[in-house]
XYZ file of C-alpha atoms in Angstrom:
719
model
C -10.838 10.053 16.137
C -9.210 12.371 13.609
C -10.627 12.082 10.100
C -8.150 12.878 7.336
C -8.478 13.549 3.637
C -5.847 13.685 0.905
C -6.748 14.360 -2.710
C -4.965 13.041 -5.773
C -3.176 15.519 -8.024
C -5.771 17.134 -10.275
C -4.426 18.583 -13.508
C -5.851 21.588 -15.342
C -4.555 21.878 -18.878
C -4.362 25.637 -18.587
C -1.538 27.982 -17.532
C -1.197 28.885 -13.862
C -2.022 32.581 -14.421
C -5.296 31.773 -16.178
C -6.287 29.383 -13.385
C -5.589 32.136 -10.840
C -7.843 34.544 -12.758
C -10.623 31.941 -12.642
C -10.006 31.194 -8.965
C -10.324 34.846 -7.898
C -13.852 34.949 -9.337
C -15.000 32.676 -6.501
C -14.863 35.672 -4.159
C -16.488 37.351 -2.342
C -19.146 34.665 -2.912
C -19.773 31.804 -5.320
C -23.270 30.935 -6.590
C -22.065 27.419 -7.457
C -21.468 26.741 -3.752
C -24.812 27.501 -2.048
C -23.381 27.077 1.447
C -20.733 29.765 0.749
C -22.743 32.850 1.756
C -19.964 35.437 1.581
C -16.483 36.540 2.639
C -14.734 39.656 3.982
C -11.070 40.588 3.611
C -9.372 40.768 7.008
C -5.707 41.309 6.096
C -3.865 41.869 2.842
C -0.224 42.322 1.859
C 1.509 42.932 -1.481
C 5.250 43.085 -2.019
C 6.738 46.110 -3.793
C 7.544 44.150 -6.922
C 4.058 42.598 -7.011
C 5.342 39.025 -6.861
C 3.919 38.263 -3.431
C 0.268 38.677 -2.561
C -1.088 37.429 0.768
C -4.769 37.859 1.568
C -6.731 36.649 4.573
C -10.514 36.296 4.381
C -13.252 35.493 6.878
C -15.722 33.201 5.127
C -19.370 32.743 6.105
C -20.913 29.303 5.551
C -24.513 28.154 5.847
C -23.986 24.503 6.734
C -26.758 22.117 5.754
C -27.512 20.709 9.215
C -30.743 19.808 11.050
C -32.493 22.847 12.510
C -32.522 21.215 15.955
C -28.743 20.844 15.884
C -28.296 24.498 14.898
C -30.636 25.553 17.675
C -28.727 23.511 20.262
C -25.426 24.910 18.998
C -26.844 28.427 19.051
C -25.548 29.444 15.609
C -26.984 29.936 12.138
C -23.690 30.316 10.306
C -20.215 28.849 10.601
C -17.147 31.037 10.052
C -13.813 29.965 8.600
C -10.574 31.883 8.162
C -8.842 31.380 4.835
C -5.351 32.641 4.050
C -4.093 32.654 0.447
C -0.379 33.123 -0.254
C 0.285 33.782 -3.941
C 3.850 33.740 -5.221
C 3.740 34.900 -8.840
C 7.482 34.505 -9.218
C 7.378 30.813 -8.338
C 3.855 30.445 -9.768
C 2.362 28.872 -6.631
C -0.714 29.503 -4.509
C -0.913 28.040 -0.998
C -4.281 28.111 0.763
C -4.641 27.546 4.494
C -8.071 27.402 6.153
C -9.312 26.686 9.666
C -12.595 27.016 11.530
C -13.239 29.986 13.780
C -16.636 28.828 15.032
C -16.526 26.152 17.763
C -12.733 26.079 17.529
C -12.570 24.793 21.129
C -14.841 21.850 20.265
C -14.038 21.087 16.635
C -10.669 21.455 14.889
C -10.738 21.672 11.090
C -7.612 22.344 9.059
C -7.316 22.444 5.302
C -4.410 23.014 2.959
C -4.652 23.448 -0.804
C -1.927 24.123 -3.321
C -1.885 25.236 -6.960
C 1.447 24.716 -8.712
C 2.883 24.411 -12.204
C 2.920 20.898 -13.661
C 6.480 19.512 -13.373
C 6.484 18.277 -16.971
C 4.456 20.978 -18.726
C 4.743 24.602 -17.628
C 1.473 25.471 -19.378
C -0.509 23.124 -17.121
C -1.519 23.584 -13.484
C -1.711 21.017 -10.688
C -3.958 21.120 -7.651
C -3.690 19.192 -4.379
C -5.842 19.292 -1.280
C -5.595 17.839 2.228
C -7.711 18.286 5.337
C -8.244 16.971 8.853
C -11.271 16.934 11.148
C -11.027 16.385 14.904
C -14.244 16.623 16.919
C -13.399 16.957 20.608
C -16.977 17.338 21.831
C -20.255 18.653 20.462
C -23.127 18.446 22.939
C -23.323 14.675 22.523
C -23.803 14.917 18.748
C -20.191 14.134 17.799
C -21.057 11.304 15.410
C -23.797 13.324 13.712
C -21.555 16.348 13.256
C -18.807 14.166 11.820
C -21.165 12.659 9.236
C -22.519 16.075 8.264
C -19.033 17.538 7.934
C -17.721 14.671 5.807
C -20.807 14.714 3.571
C -20.567 18.466 2.953
C -16.834 18.332 2.407
C -16.911 15.492 -0.121
C -19.740 17.265 -1.954
C -17.650 20.425 -2.277
C -14.615 18.405 -3.394
C -16.567 17.028 -6.329
C -17.570 20.552 -7.329
C -14.066 22.007 -7.034
C -12.889 21.227 -10.541
C -16.296 22.042 -12.041
C -16.199 25.517 -10.481
C -12.762 26.347 -11.904
C -13.807 25.091 -15.313
C -17.024 27.150 -15.091
C -15.075 30.367 -14.526
C -12.588 29.424 -17.239
C -15.473 29.219 -19.701
C -16.723 32.546 -18.375
C -13.333 34.127 -19.034
C -13.281 32.634 -22.518
C -16.726 34.116 -23.259
C -15.321 37.480 -22.243
C -12.421 37.029 -24.649
C -9.815 36.336 -21.947
C -7.806 33.283 -22.958
C -4.356 34.425 -21.882
C -2.956 36.114 -18.775
C 0.711 37.205 -18.949
C 3.164 35.883 -16.413
C 4.606 38.071 -13.718
C 7.821 39.849 -14.684
C 10.127 41.919 -12.463
C 9.545 45.695 -12.687
C 11.917 47.563 -14.987
C 14.923 49.339 -13.426
C 16.199 52.781 -14.480
C 19.519 52.464 -16.402
C 22.543 53.226 -14.229
C 25.884 54.779 -14.988
C 29.042 52.715 -14.593
C 29.856 54.467 -11.340
C 26.554 53.512 -9.782
C 26.265 50.052 -11.351
C 27.175 48.346 -8.119
C 24.531 50.203 -6.136
C 21.913 49.451 -8.789
C 22.642 45.738 -8.516
C 22.214 45.945 -4.775
C 18.933 47.809 -5.238
C 17.640 45.204 -7.689
C 18.578 42.418 -5.331
C 16.851 44.114 -2.420
C 13.674 44.590 -4.437
C 13.619 40.873 -5.145
C 14.193 39.582 -1.652
C 13.252 42.166 1.001
C 9.834 41.256 2.374
C 8.382 42.567 5.633
C 8.285 40.243 8.640
C 4.523 40.598 8.618
C 4.401 38.848 5.275
C 6.396 35.941 6.611
C 3.968 35.702 9.504
C 1.163 35.578 6.987
C 2.440 32.247 5.782
C 5.186 32.921 3.237
C 7.695 30.105 3.214
C 11.370 30.343 2.519
C 10.659 29.015 -0.983
C 9.172 32.395 -1.849
C 12.609 33.921 -1.509
C 14.434 31.429 -3.669
C 15.916 32.251 -7.034
C 13.463 32.039 -9.943
C 16.128 30.379 -12.055
C 15.984 27.140 -10.044
C 12.551 26.670 -8.499
C 11.740 23.379 -6.822
C 8.359 22.122 -8.007
C 5.903 21.321 -5.246
C 4.113 18.694 -7.268
C 6.060 15.463 -7.631
C 6.475 13.278 -10.637
C 3.864 10.651 -11.569
C 6.088 8.048 -9.880
C 5.472 9.374 -6.379
C 2.047 11.022 -6.665
C -1.253 9.985 -8.152
C -3.000 11.969 -10.832
C -6.810 12.060 -10.828
C -6.949 11.189 -14.537
C -4.597 8.256 -13.949
C -6.875 6.953 -11.177
C -9.913 7.103 -13.441
C -8.096 5.472 -16.363
C -6.287 2.655 -14.562
C -8.065 2.212 -11.212
C -11.680 3.185 -11.886
C -14.195 5.669 -10.532
C -13.548 6.250 -6.841
C -15.322 8.554 -4.431
C -13.235 11.398 -2.971
C -12.898 9.535 0.327
C -11.852 6.339 -1.450
C -9.240 8.307 -3.392
C -8.048 9.760 -0.124
C -7.705 6.306 1.482
C -5.683 5.065 -1.479
C -3.369 8.079 -1.448
C -2.869 8.068 2.324
C -2.060 4.344 2.407
C 0.242 4.807 -0.572
C 1.997 7.694 1.181
C 2.437 5.558 4.301
C 4.067 2.870 2.171
C 6.321 5.429 0.479
C 7.475 6.789 3.830
C 8.033 3.421 5.492
C 9.130 1.382 2.470
C 11.697 3.879 1.185
C 9.507 4.715 -1.810
C 9.431 1.132 -3.179
C 5.758 0.327 -2.899
C 3.239 -2.225 -4.199
C 1.341 -1.410 -7.351
C -1.653 0.868 -6.970
C -4.046 -1.840 -8.167
C -2.728 -4.114 -5.437
C -3.174 -1.495 -2.710
C -6.699 -0.797 -3.934
C -7.664 -4.471 -3.785
C -6.798 -4.684 -0.097
C -8.650 -1.435 0.615
C -11.768 -2.744 -1.116
C -11.491 -6.022 0.783
C -11.730 -4.069 4.052
C -14.298 -1.486 2.934
C -11.572 1.192 2.737
C -10.627 0.898 6.394
C -6.988 1.970 6.150
C -5.791 0.285 9.349
C -7.352 -3.078 8.508
C -6.208 -2.945 4.880
C -2.661 -2.035 5.924
C -2.525 -4.968 8.347
C -3.582 -7.671 5.889
C -1.547 -6.170 3.051
C 1.671 -6.130 5.063
C 1.070 -9.706 6.188
C 0.643 -10.677 2.552
C 3.814 -8.850 1.481
C 5.781 -10.710 4.150
C 4.263 -13.999 2.982
C 5.189 -13.262 -0.629
C 8.724 -12.375 0.352
C 9.217 -15.465 2.522
C 7.984 -17.888 -0.142
C 9.300 -15.913 -3.143
C 5.894 -15.875 -4.785
C 6.950 -12.977 -7.013
C 9.244 -15.311 -8.917
C 6.925 -18.291 -9.227
C 6.089 -17.752 -12.913
C 9.755 -17.472 -13.887
C 11.315 -20.085 -11.621
C 8.745 -22.854 -11.181
C 7.600 -25.316 -13.847
C 4.440 -27.317 -13.031
C 5.010 -31.094 -12.928
C 3.889 -32.982 -16.008
C 1.092 -34.635 -14.006
C -0.494 -31.218 -13.484
C -0.110 -30.271 -17.106
C -1.820 -33.483 -18.179
C -4.544 -33.964 -15.563
C -5.385 -30.543 -14.078
C -8.524 -29.630 -16.035
C -8.201 -25.855 -15.967
C -6.799 -23.040 -18.087
C -7.211 -19.487 -19.387
C -9.709 -18.951 -22.187
C -10.132 -15.482 -23.773
C -12.170 -12.942 -21.745
C -15.760 -12.161 -20.725
C -17.950 -9.297 -21.967
C -16.477 -6.917 -19.396
C -12.952 -7.585 -20.623
C -12.001 -9.685 -17.593
C -9.669 -12.634 -18.227
C -11.679 -15.870 -18.237
C -10.449 -18.968 -16.421
C -12.186 -22.274 -17.141
C -12.094 -25.108 -14.592
C -13.683 -28.468 -15.382
C -13.807 -29.573 -11.754
C -16.187 -32.451 -12.442
C -13.656 -34.029 -14.831
C -10.743 -33.633 -12.414
C -9.387 -36.493 -10.333
C -8.722 -34.499 -7.157
C -7.864 -37.612 -5.165
C -5.375 -38.745 -7.803
C -3.729 -35.328 -8.003
C -3.347 -35.099 -4.239
C -1.969 -38.672 -4.040
C 0.456 -38.042 -6.924
C 1.593 -34.526 -6.063
C 0.650 -33.609 -2.518
C -1.173 -30.609 -1.150
C 1.729 -28.161 -1.467
C 2.275 -28.728 -5.191
C -1.410 -28.105 -5.855
C -1.278 -24.943 -3.781
C 1.755 -23.690 -5.655
C 0.031 -24.363 -8.972
C -3.022 -22.364 -7.888
C -0.721 -19.512 -6.833
C 0.875 -19.522 -10.285
C -2.621 -19.314 -11.797
C -3.388 -16.277 -9.649
C -0.087 -14.618 -10.578
C -0.876 -15.181 -14.243
C -4.330 -13.700 -13.632
C -2.794 -10.510 -12.234
C -0.584 -10.237 -15.294
C -3.528 -10.724 -17.658
C -5.539 -8.056 -15.828
C -2.771 -5.538 -16.467
C -2.658 -6.499 -20.146
C -6.440 -6.239 -20.571
C -6.448 -2.833 -18.880
C -4.168 -1.597 -21.658
C -6.045 -3.425 -24.425
C -9.568 -2.318 -23.485
C -8.655 1.155 -22.218
C -10.464 0.779 -18.896
C -9.541 -0.553 -15.461
C -9.680 -4.347 -15.182
C -8.513 -5.647 -11.829
C -10.256 -9.028 -11.541
C -11.044 -12.099 -13.578
C -14.036 -14.353 -14.199
C -13.931 -18.038 -13.361
C -16.189 -20.562 -15.080
C -16.498 -23.859 -13.192
C -18.119 -26.822 -14.927
C -19.336 -29.397 -12.391
C -20.556 -32.074 -14.813
C -19.207 -35.351 -13.461
C -18.953 -34.157 -9.849
C -19.735 -37.017 -7.453
C -18.946 -38.355 -3.988
C -15.416 -39.214 -5.146
C -14.668 -35.466 -5.129
C -15.629 -35.275 -1.441
C -12.594 -37.372 -0.450
C -11.525 -35.815 2.846
C -7.832 -35.053 2.062
C -8.956 -33.475 -1.208
C -11.499 -31.252 0.542
C -8.846 -30.336 3.114
C -6.485 -29.271 0.306
C -9.287 -27.232 -1.284
C -10.050 -25.440 1.981
C -6.394 -24.551 2.499
C -6.109 -23.225 -1.047
C -9.210 -21.079 -0.496
C -7.738 -19.741 2.752
C -4.417 -18.756 1.149
C -6.038 -17.183 -1.910
C -8.541 -15.207 0.194
C -5.722 -13.793 2.336
C -3.334 -12.839 -0.458
C -5.437 -12.212 -3.572
C -8.459 -10.227 -2.318
C -10.907 -8.742 -4.795
C -9.363 -10.575 -7.741
C -12.418 -12.703 -8.481
C -14.889 -10.576 -10.394
C -17.459 -13.288 -11.053
C -17.744 -17.067 -10.532
C -20.057 -18.965 -12.878
C -20.845 -22.464 -11.576
C -22.490 -24.579 -14.293
C -24.272 -27.933 -14.343
C -24.290 -28.261 -10.549
C -25.333 -31.857 -9.647
C -27.237 -33.040 -6.581
C -24.039 -33.619 -4.629
C -23.031 -29.955 -5.000
C -24.957 -28.691 -1.915
C -22.828 -31.034 0.218
C -19.596 -29.576 -1.172
C -20.967 -26.043 -0.877
C -21.841 -26.598 2.782
C -18.229 -27.616 3.440
C -16.458 -24.769 1.653
C -18.821 -21.769 1.898
C -17.918 -20.867 5.524
C -14.319 -20.292 4.388
C -15.292 -17.869 1.622
C -15.558 -14.142 2.305
C -19.077 -12.664 2.133
C -18.079 -10.193 -0.586
C -16.668 -13.050 -2.667
C -19.710 -15.232 -2.076
C -21.985 -12.572 -3.540
C -20.150 -12.927 -6.860
C -21.220 -16.576 -7.275
C -23.842 -17.503 -9.894
C -24.964 -21.135 -9.748
C -26.831 -22.940 -12.557
C -28.243 -26.450 -12.322
C -28.544 -28.687 -15.361
C -28.845 -26.701 -18.582
C -30.179 -23.533 -16.944
C -27.038 -21.708 -18.065
C -28.358 -21.838 -21.653
C -31.513 -19.884 -20.841
C -32.249 -16.224 -20.046
C -29.838 -14.766 -17.486
C -27.384 -17.523 -18.335
C -23.951 -17.720 -19.869
C -24.701 -15.457 -22.843
C -25.238 -12.521 -20.478
C -21.601 -12.684 -19.439
C -19.652 -14.334 -22.277
C -19.814 -13.678 -25.996
C -21.328 -16.506 -28.005
C -18.187 -16.804 -30.134
C -15.990 -17.854 -27.183
C -18.317 -20.215 -25.286
C -16.313 -23.483 -24.967
C -17.223 -26.397 -27.174
C -17.906 -28.716 -24.214
C -20.705 -26.304 -23.227
C -22.250 -26.533 -26.700
C -20.356 -23.460 -27.817
C -18.473 -22.684 -31.022
C -14.995 -22.108 -29.587
C -12.459 -24.885 -29.287
C -11.227 -24.871 -25.680
C -7.664 -26.042 -25.087
C -8.190 -26.749 -21.400
C -7.037 -30.317 -20.557
C -9.900 -32.772 -20.221
C -8.620 -34.183 -16.941
C -9.374 -37.832 -16.312
C -8.126 -40.353 -13.776
C -4.512 -40.064 -12.669
C -2.814 -43.470 -13.117
C -2.139 -45.123 -9.779
C 1.378 -45.819 -10.943
C 2.028 -42.100 -10.380
C 0.842 -42.223 -6.769
C 3.490 -41.596 -4.117
C 3.820 -42.762 -0.559
C 2.880 -40.533 2.352
C 6.561 -40.247 3.312
C 7.544 -39.154 -0.203
C 4.778 -36.576 -0.289
C 5.719 -35.254 3.136
C 9.339 -34.772 2.080
C 8.266 -33.151 -1.175
C 5.905 -30.784 0.639
C 8.704 -29.782 2.983
C 11.022 -29.173 0.051
C 8.536 -26.928 -1.750
C 7.925 -24.550 1.103
C 11.462 -24.487 2.456
C 12.820 -23.176 -0.828
C 13.438 -19.837 0.809
C 16.668 -18.158 1.877
C 14.918 -16.857 4.997
C 14.763 -18.545 8.380
C 12.269 -17.977 11.166
C 13.071 -17.637 14.844
C 11.136 -17.061 18.043
C 12.394 -14.589 20.631
C 11.216 -14.751 24.239
C 11.645 -12.576 27.271
C 14.932 -13.771 28.764
C 15.671 -16.036 25.788
C 17.137 -14.180 22.787
C 17.815 -15.836 19.450
C 21.490 -15.815 18.395
C 23.447 -16.987 15.359
C 27.214 -17.449 15.041
C 29.303 -16.213 12.115
C 33.004 -17.095 11.983
C 35.210 -14.570 10.205
C 38.655 -15.637 8.967
C 39.626 -12.556 6.979
C 39.350 -9.108 8.531
C 37.395 -6.531 6.528
C 34.814 -9.096 5.489
C 31.274 -7.780 5.242
C 28.450 -9.313 7.287
C 25.076 -8.465 5.724
C 21.610 -9.035 7.116
C 17.994 -8.672 6.107
C 15.254 -9.381 8.652
C 11.584 -8.662 9.290
C 10.094 -8.243 12.768
C 6.861 -10.147 12.308
C 5.654 -9.991 15.910
C 6.596 -7.920 18.946
C 9.468 -5.451 19.399
C 13.093 -6.596 19.501
C 16.607 -5.239 20.078
C 19.234 -6.196 17.489
C 22.861 -6.512 18.666
C 26.179 -7.560 17.131
C 28.961 -8.935 19.323
C 32.531 -10.116 18.707
C 34.485 -12.775 20.602
C 37.966 -14.182 20.113
C 36.850 -17.632 21.209
C 33.953 -19.720 20.054
C 30.966 -19.960 22.386
C 29.676 -23.291 23.618
C 27.579 -25.409 21.232
C 24.233 -23.797 20.522
C 21.506 -24.359 23.086
C 17.965 -24.468 21.830
C 15.519 -22.931 24.227
C 12.939 -25.281 25.643
C 9.662 -23.901 24.417
C 7.938 -25.906 27.067
C 9.290 -23.488 29.640
C 7.204 -20.796 28.006
C 4.223 -23.066 27.412
C 4.400 -22.136 23.732
C 4.806 -24.276 20.664
C 6.571 -22.729 17.731
C 6.285 -24.744 14.532
C 7.372 -21.755 12.442
C 10.564 -20.766 14.235
C 13.375 -21.878 16.552
C 15.275 -20.276 19.420
C 19.035 -20.681 19.793
C 21.210 -19.174 22.539
C 25.001 -18.988 22.198
C 26.259 -16.537 24.804
C 26.875 -18.408 28.049
C 25.428 -16.829 31.187
C 28.889 -16.823 32.820
C 30.335 -14.705 30.007
C 30.882 -11.051 30.844
C 30.492 -8.238 28.353
C 33.842 -6.509 27.914
C 35.845 -9.521 29.060
C 34.635 -12.523 27.074
C 32.957 -10.657 24.250
C 32.460 -7.074 23.072
C 29.699 -5.078 21.393
C 30.687 -3.844 17.907
C 27.459 -1.994 17.033
C 25.084 0.138 19.036
C 21.842 -1.695 19.926
C 19.075 -1.150 17.385
C 15.470 -1.151 18.609
C 13.170 -2.554 15.935
C 9.399 -2.238 16.181
C 6.845 -4.804 15.101
C 6.322 -4.567 11.355
C 9.738 -3.161 10.465
C 12.086 -4.635 7.891
C 15.770 -3.975 8.592
C 18.656 -4.371 6.201
C 22.276 -3.501 6.808
C 25.907 -4.500 6.824
C 28.932 -4.521 9.117
C 32.531 -4.371 7.912
C 34.469 -6.561 10.322
C 37.579 -5.202 11.980
C 39.041 -8.398 13.395
C 38.844 -12.110 12.607
C 37.078 -14.304 15.128
C 33.474 -15.071 16.042
C 30.595 -12.641 15.530
C 27.242 -13.169 17.195
C 24.058 -11.622 15.785
C 21.417 -11.381 18.497
C 17.696 -10.625 18.464
C 16.505 -9.869 22.000
C 13.053 -9.215 23.422
C 12.471 -5.479 23.926
C 10.678 -4.652 27.161
C 8.440 -1.605 27.444
C 10.278 1.224 29.267
C 8.846 2.337 32.565
C 6.992 5.647 32.498
C 9.334 8.313 33.817
C 6.663 10.780 34.803
C 4.611 8.458 36.962
C 4.952 5.229 38.897
C 1.805 3.990 37.150
C 2.131 2.550 33.623
C 0.453 4.332 30.763
C -2.663 2.811 29.197
C -0.912 2.640 25.806
C 1.974 0.709 27.351
C -0.377 -1.769 29.017
C -2.312 -2.356 25.779
C 0.905 -2.767 23.810
C 2.258 -5.279 26.306
C -0.959 -7.298 26.137
C -0.625 -7.557 22.359
C 2.687 -9.407 22.732
C 1.222 -12.642 23.984
C 3.351 -14.583 26.464
C 6.294 -12.244 25.833
C 6.988 -13.818 22.464
C 8.421 -12.161 19.355
C 9.071 -13.570 15.912
C 11.653 -12.607 13.294
C 12.344 -13.812 9.759
C 15.976 -13.308 8.784
C 18.737 -13.944 6.263
C 22.473 -13.309 6.676
C 25.453 -13.559 4.364
C 29.189 -12.906 4.527
C 30.803 -11.164 1.555
C 34.479 -10.493 0.905
C 35.320 -6.809 1.030
C 36.585 -6.910 -2.558
C 33.179 -8.239 -3.698
C 31.132 -5.747 -1.721
C 29.842 -2.895 -3.848
C 27.208 -1.567 -1.480
C 24.439 -3.759 -2.835
C 23.975 -6.947 -0.862
C 22.979 -10.171 -2.561
C 20.835 -10.737 0.500
C 18.566 -8.008 -0.801
C 17.841 -9.750 -4.072
C 15.012 -11.613 -2.415
C 13.129 -8.389 -1.823
C 13.422 -7.137 -5.410
C 9.864 -7.734 -6.510
C 8.071 -7.006 -9.718
C 4.792 -7.391 -7.851
C 5.460 -5.532 -4.635
C 8.263 -3.376 -6.027
C 10.088 -3.705 -2.734
C 13.791 -3.172 -3.171
C 16.482 -1.781 -0.956
C 18.406 1.404 -1.528
C 22.021 0.670 -2.299
C 24.678 1.595 0.186
C 28.415 1.880 -0.108
C 31.473 1.788 2.078
C 35.087 2.606 1.434
C 36.126 2.137 5.042
C 38.238 -0.803 6.201
C 37.272 -0.485 9.837
C 34.004 -1.351 11.564
C 30.993 0.376 10.025
C 27.329 -0.279 9.621
C 24.686 0.661 7.106
C 21.117 0.040 8.068
C 17.825 0.808 6.380
C 14.429 -0.104 7.667
C 10.782 0.140 6.766
C 7.394 -1.049 7.917
C 6.656 -4.440 6.447
C 4.441 -6.743 8.481
């Protein structure tokens, strides 16, 4: 497995030239890096005008590894080749390094870059990336990988310290300024030779030997100094190390790397519209910084948020009056760590009455709104307290808890709420204080604890009776001034007191079922199942030519092919596929087929767009300007794995991929809309659903001035 590392952008508040003077003092050896024994210059090149300086060194490292391993490997030192390409005109330094020792067994590549800060030319930015691929190492592959990662992360931590050490050394020597590179002066020319002088000046600026290009000079080195393109991006698309420490907390180099790499993946596949950094970090922490696992659960959560429009819940949904009167919970100041504090008087809450009056879905939606408010408060407290706050504290008072709270439908609703919150709000609970736990509490705990993540469970503190008033109790976590009055504190708590819900507010099972359906079908998206041999198709009738058909769909499972067809006559009434034929039940999606098997392509209907293959996890948005009136059919079809051209035997990857698509079933979530050409401005209303303040997922606008058939499609990884 290839191990990768990507650093954040580290900023030195010193000019580029001064940083370069400090950097050069690291050679030929650096006492601050004990493993760096020495280095020899192998190749060196300087351009005539002094702007370009390329130097290649062979570096000798004494790796801290067990003596037995060194003896088996037959080496005492490890050699690396490092090539530095300095462009003083553009004020950049690119560093490429690779291992020379054991290059047939271990592949190590590193790239570092010093550039001028894009917003302050007197500051310098530094970025670093590396990869490690151990092919084989005498059976010690795992050991070598651990040693390499340990040594590398140790040196990363020292990197900034070393530069700052040599900067102080320069300052002690009275060197606080290094002039920038300037082009060499040119002898004045007469008018008759002015043209030739200009040619000479131009040649001095751009003519560089081929050998220099081979040494790693990019085409950027030849660009005009009047319009350089900065290598370092703006804060919107790259992370600064100081920003991480201020808003996200202290992370190890490898944790920083995981955050940046996952963020880069989202930028590349989500067209730059990505979730907030705090949100990405929560999912990484929930999966111990395993990028693949974190990416999987995060994308599932983003799809869930989009489908149910959770991003808008605080602005568009008002809790029923019953909840406002009888749900005994609310926000109450903050704890000693600055976390928002949520107080829940569960023992005073009539869970049975709330479920009978509102239903399970309304309670779930209310809990989601509480979590959304918690995220908002965390952001506010981060600004107020000047340190990262990404979770909240929950205080649960169980006084009054009895067997009535163990009513089975109520416990079922609680378990479902826990399941949804665990999946979509990981690492948001910083601490859970459970007070005045009665004798019946162990029964409730036995029921719910298996559904709670181990990391979350470790944040629980449980106090029986009045134990919370003693040492190690509530005062260790909450200031005395804000302890609620019902816990013998001094602060008046405005959390509702709960109480029994009047039975006159109870609703029948049929009413609750209809209400539950209404709550969770308030989405503009529809779900559909796609099977091998049974595509899902929808019909759109167009009366006016030059109308615009728009679509927005996510491929939630499997790979599909998306097609658009046109027919002058309407197909037969829609036929829903019998799921029994596939031995699959599909409560979350349907399957409709419109194109009759006797229809022939080219005679009864025609293809108006080239087929688009969409992989699992992609989100596709686009539009089609219709050319003729009639009937348009949008089709999602199962995509079969292509046969391997080089061999009659299937590849292992193909077999594994086919096994992942159980029973040849795919699933899509889609929305379509028809817009008049005069109303189409390149920004589809169908995309409004994906404009998210939380996930920041929005589509790039497109435009069309054509009256004939055209298509605009954008896609990104989503599930």
